[in-house]
PDB file of C-alpha atoms in Angstrom:
ATOM      1  CA  MET A   1      13.534  94.919 -32.387  1.00 82.00           C
ATOM      2  CA  ALA A   2      16.383  92.932 -34.669  1.00 82.00           C
ATOM      3  CA  ALA A   3      17.814  96.305 -35.875  1.00 90.00           C
ATOM      4  CA  THR A   4      18.002  97.533 -32.052  1.00 93.00           C
ATOM      5  CA  ARG A   5      19.588  94.231 -31.158  1.00 95.00           C
ATOM      6  CA  TYR A   6      22.061  94.483 -34.104  1.00 94.00           C
ATOM      7  CA  ARG A   7      23.115  98.118 -33.356  1.00 96.00           C
ATOM      8  CA  ARG A   8      23.871  97.170 -29.607  1.00 96.00           C
ATOM      9  CA  PHE A   9      26.128  94.351 -30.822  1.00 96.00           C
ATOM     10  CA  LEU A  10      27.876  96.741 -33.017  1.00 95.00           C
ATOM     11  CA  LYS A  11      28.359  99.081 -30.177  1.00 96.00           C
ATOM     12  CA  LEU A  12      29.738  96.315 -27.940  1.00 95.00           C
ATOM     13  CA  CYS A  13      32.316  95.235 -30.920  1.00 94.00           C
ATOM     14  CA  GLU A  14      33.352  98.887 -31.271  1.00 94.00           C
ATOM     15  CA  GLU A  15      34.012  99.071 -27.639  1.00 94.00           C
ATOM     16  CA  TRP A  16      35.571  95.854 -27.000  1.00 91.00           C
ATOM     17  CA  PRO A  17      39.499  95.914 -26.889  1.00 85.00           C
ATOM     18  CA  LYS A  18      41.374  94.295 -29.633  1.00 84.00           C
ATOM     19  CA  ASP A  19      44.684  92.540 -28.617  1.00 80.00           C
ATOM     20  CA  GLU A  20      47.075  92.975 -31.588  1.00 80.00           C
ATOM     21  CA  SER A  21      49.618  90.335 -29.756  1.00 78.00           C
ATOM     22  CA  LYS A  22      47.390  87.470 -29.915  1.00 78.00           C
ATOM     23  CA  LYS A  23      46.579  87.211 -33.580  1.00 79.00           C
ATOM     24  CA  GLY A  24      44.190  84.502 -34.342  1.00 79.00           C
ATOM     25  CA  ARG A  25      43.563  84.043 -30.777  1.00 81.00           C
ATOM     26  CA  ASP A  26      42.086  87.638 -29.752  1.00 84.00           C
ATOM     27  CA  LEU A  27      38.573  87.505 -28.074  1.00 89.00           C
ATOM     28  CA  GLY A  28      37.641  90.954 -29.427  1.00 91.00           C
ATOM     29  CA  THR A  29      38.479  89.371 -33.267  1.00 91.00           C
ATOM     30  CA  PHE A  30      36.624  86.495 -32.213  1.00 92.00           C
ATOM     31  CA  LEU A  31      33.394  88.335 -31.150  1.00 94.00           C
ATOM     32  CA  ARG A  32      33.551  90.397 -34.143  1.00 93.00           C
ATOM     33  CA  GLN A  33      33.360  87.513 -36.276  1.00 94.00           C
ATOM     34  CA  ARG A  34      30.958  85.878 -34.487  1.00 94.00           C
ATOM     35  CA  VAL A  35      28.481  89.130 -34.514  1.00 95.00           C
ATOM     36  CA  ALA A  36      29.245  89.304 -38.343  1.00 94.00           C
ATOM     37  CA  SER A  37      28.276  85.644 -38.701  1.00 94.00           C
ATOM     38  CA  ALA A  38      25.138  85.723 -36.865  1.00 94.00           C
ATOM     39  CA  PHE A  39      23.781  88.942 -38.268  1.00 94.00           C
ATOM     40  CA  ARG A  40      24.758  88.307 -41.857  1.00 93.00           C
ATOM     41  CA  GLU A  41      21.950  90.700 -43.283  1.00 93.00           C
ATOM     42  CA  GLY A  42      22.499  93.272 -40.549  1.00 93.00           C
ATOM     43  CA  GLU A  43      19.717  95.004 -39.291  1.00 92.00           C
ATOM     44  CA  ASN A  44      17.292  92.807 -41.375  1.00 94.00           C
ATOM     45  CA  THR A  45      18.342  89.689 -39.601  1.00 94.00           C
ATOM     46  CA  GLN A  46      15.722  87.472 -38.329  1.00 93.00           C
ATOM     47  CA  ILE A  47      16.736  86.374 -34.750  1.00 92.00           C
ATOM     48  CA  SER A  48      15.599  82.544 -34.023  1.00 92.00           C
ATOM     49  CA  ASP A  49      16.069  82.930 -30.254  1.00 94.00           C
ATOM     50  CA  PRO A  50      15.664  86.811 -29.224  1.00 94.00           C
ATOM     51  CA  GLU A  51      15.767  85.805 -25.237  1.00 96.00           C
ATOM     52  CA  LYS A  52      19.163  83.885 -25.950  1.00 96.00           C
ATOM     53  CA  CYS A  53      20.494  86.763 -27.866  1.00 95.00           C
ATOM     54  CA  ASP A  54      19.725  89.372 -25.386  1.00 96.00           C
ATOM     55  CA  GLN A  55      21.335  87.040 -22.878  1.00 97.00           C
ATOM     56  CA  MET A  56      24.450  86.767 -24.704  1.00 95.00           C
ATOM     57  CA  PHE A  57      24.725  90.506 -25.426  1.00 96.00           C
ATOM     58  CA  GLU A  58      23.998  91.103 -21.377  1.00 97.00           C
ATOM     59  CA  SER A  59      26.846  88.536 -20.629  1.00 96.00           C
ATOM     60  CA  LEU A  60      29.376  90.187 -22.802  1.00 95.00           C
ATOM     61  CA  ALA A  61      28.537  93.573 -21.975  1.00 96.00           C
ATOM     62  CA  ARG A  62      28.972  92.765 -18.464  1.00 96.00           C
ATOM     63  CA  ILE A  63      32.498  91.437 -19.390  1.00 93.00           C
ATOM     64  CA  ASN A  64      33.393  94.363 -21.369  1.00 93.00           C
ATOM     65  CA  SER A  65      32.311  96.725 -18.625  1.00 93.00           C
ATOM     66  CA  ASN A  66      34.242  95.040 -15.738  1.00 92.00           C
ATOM     67  CA  VAL A  67      31.423  94.341 -13.918  1.00 94.00           C
ATOM     68  CA  TYR A  68      33.140  90.943 -11.947  1.00 92.00           C
ATOM     69  CA  LYS A  69      36.385  92.710 -11.634  1.00 88.00           C
ATOM     70  CA  GLU A  70      34.824  95.489  -9.684  1.00 91.00           C
ATOM     71  CA  LYS A  71      32.399  93.116  -7.839  1.00 93.00           C
ATOM     72  CA  PHE A  72      35.032  90.604  -6.357  1.00 91.00           C
ATOM     73  CA  PRO A  73      38.332  92.839  -6.271  1.00 88.00           C
ATOM     74  CA  ARG A  74      41.571  91.287  -6.266  1.00 80.00           C
ATOM     75  CA  ALA A  75      44.041  91.654  -3.308  1.00 82.00           C
ATOM     76  CA  LYS A  76      46.789  91.657  -5.626  1.00 78.00           C
ATOM     77  CA  ASP A  77      47.355  92.315  -9.233  1.00 73.00           C
ATOM     78  CA  THR A  78      49.327  88.852  -9.472  1.00 70.00           C
ATOM     79  CA  SER A  79      48.181  85.177 -10.063  1.00 69.00           C
ATOM     80  CA  PHE A  80      48.887  82.451  -7.490  1.00 74.00           C
ATOM     81  CA  THR A  81      52.371  82.038  -9.550  1.00 75.00           C
ATOM     82  CA  GLY A  82      53.186  85.512  -8.880  1.00 79.00           C
ATOM     83  CA  VAL A  83      53.213  86.523 -12.883  1.00 78.00           C
ATOM     84  CA  THR A  84      51.891  90.222 -13.015  1.00 81.00           C
ATOM     85  CA  VAL A  85      49.196  90.960 -15.883  1.00 77.00           C
ATOM     86  CA  GLU A  86      51.916  92.379 -18.087  1.00 81.00           C
ATOM     87  CA  GLU A  87      53.924  89.545 -17.712  1.00 80.00           C
ATOM     88  CA  CYS A  88      51.273  87.091 -18.764  1.00 76.00           C
ATOM     89  CA  ARG A  89      50.401  89.448 -21.749  1.00 74.00           C
ATOM     90  CA  MET A  90      54.069  89.155 -22.831  1.00 76.00           C
ATOM     91  CA  LEU A  91      54.090  85.199 -22.228  1.00 73.00           C
ATOM     92  CA  LEU A  92      50.752  84.954 -24.143  1.00 72.00           C
ATOM     93  CA  ALA A  93      51.605  86.868 -27.231  1.00 73.00           C
ATOM     94  CA  THR A  94      51.527  85.181 -30.368  1.00 65.00           C
ATOM     95  CA  GLY A  95      55.081  85.461 -31.066  1.00 65.00           C
ATOM     96  CA  ASN A  96      56.004  84.071 -27.721  1.00 59.00           C
ATOM     97  CA  MET A  97      53.517  81.146 -28.109  1.00 58.00           C
ATOM     98  CA  GLN A  98      54.864  80.199 -31.478  1.00 57.00           C
ATOM     99  CA  HIS A  99      58.376  80.376 -30.015  1.00 57.00           C
ATOM    100  CA  THR A 100      57.274  77.764 -27.461  1.00 57.00           C
ATOM    101  CA  ASP A 101      55.485  75.490 -29.610  1.00 55.00           C
ATOM    102  CA  GLU A 102      58.790  75.472 -31.766  1.00 56.00           C
ATOM    103  CA  GLU A 103      60.880  74.583 -28.574  1.00 59.00           C
ATOM    104  CA  LYS A 104      58.178  72.026 -27.768  1.00 59.00           C
ATOM    105  CA  LYS A 105      58.443  70.425 -31.300  1.00 61.00           C
ATOM    106  CA  GLY A 106      62.119  70.177 -30.832  1.00 66.00           C
ATOM    107  CA  LEU A 107      61.960  68.615 -27.534  1.00 64.00           C
ATOM    108  CA  TRP A 108      59.193  66.356 -28.865  1.00 65.00           C
ATOM    109  CA  LYS A 109      61.325  65.202 -31.682  1.00 70.00           C
ATOM    110  CA  THR A 110      64.170  64.757 -29.364  1.00 64.00           C
ATOM    111  CA  LEU A 111      62.406  62.470 -27.136  1.00 65.00           C
ATOM    112  CA  MET A 112      60.804  60.738 -30.082  1.00 67.00           C
ATOM    113  CA  ASP A 113      64.299  60.075 -31.456  1.00 69.00           C
ATOM    114  CA  ARG A 114      65.670  58.823 -28.273  1.00 64.00           C
ATOM    115  CA  PHE A 115      62.602  56.518 -27.388  1.00 68.00           C
ATOM    116  CA  SER A 116      61.934  54.817 -30.695  1.00 70.00           C
ATOM    117  CA  SER A 117      65.093  53.766 -31.905  1.00 59.00           C
ATOM    118  CA  LYS A 118      65.800  50.614 -30.323  1.00 56.00           C
ATOM    119  CA  PRO A 119      69.347  49.526 -28.992  1.00 53.00           C
ATOM    120  CA  GLU A 120      70.833  47.094 -31.305  1.00 53.00           C
ATOM    121  CA  ASP A 121      71.533  44.410 -28.273  1.00 51.00           C
ATOM    122  CA  ALA A 122      68.020  44.340 -27.518  1.00 49.00           C
ATOM    123  CA  THR A 123      66.681  42.932 -30.900  1.00 50.00           C
ATOM    124  CA  PRO A 124      65.268  39.549 -30.885  1.00 51.00           C
ATOM    125  CA  GLU A 125      67.959  37.775 -33.074  1.00 51.00           C
ATOM    126  CA  LYS A 126      70.609  38.973 -30.544  1.00 49.00           C
ATOM    127  CA  ALA A 127      68.744  37.861 -27.693  1.00 48.00           C
ATOM    128  CA  GLU A 128      68.511  34.053 -28.880  1.00 49.00           C
ATOM    129  CA  LYS A 129      72.240  33.939 -29.951  1.00 46.00           C
TER     130      LYS A 129
END
């Protein structure tokens, strides 16, 4: 039975889309790593909790086959902000996220510099004189 579970997860990994724009944050890559970790011995892996394993597979298979997207169709292909799926993909791409992180560091450093240095006239020595 473990061999069947292993093959089912392998098939799911093959079908799961991989988003190259999200290096290090891609769900497909994470799934492949988890399956490799859970089935270290391949078809010979002993499953400690077969019921939980089957539930996990069924949940992932439903997500992969868009069961919920079809069950609960959206009126529009945008979010509440009006951003489209493609615009979200572009914003969440690793390159853009790194650029945003660099901008945040710049802003953070600017704020820290501005608020961490004390004005000279506010020092206690000058206030006493």
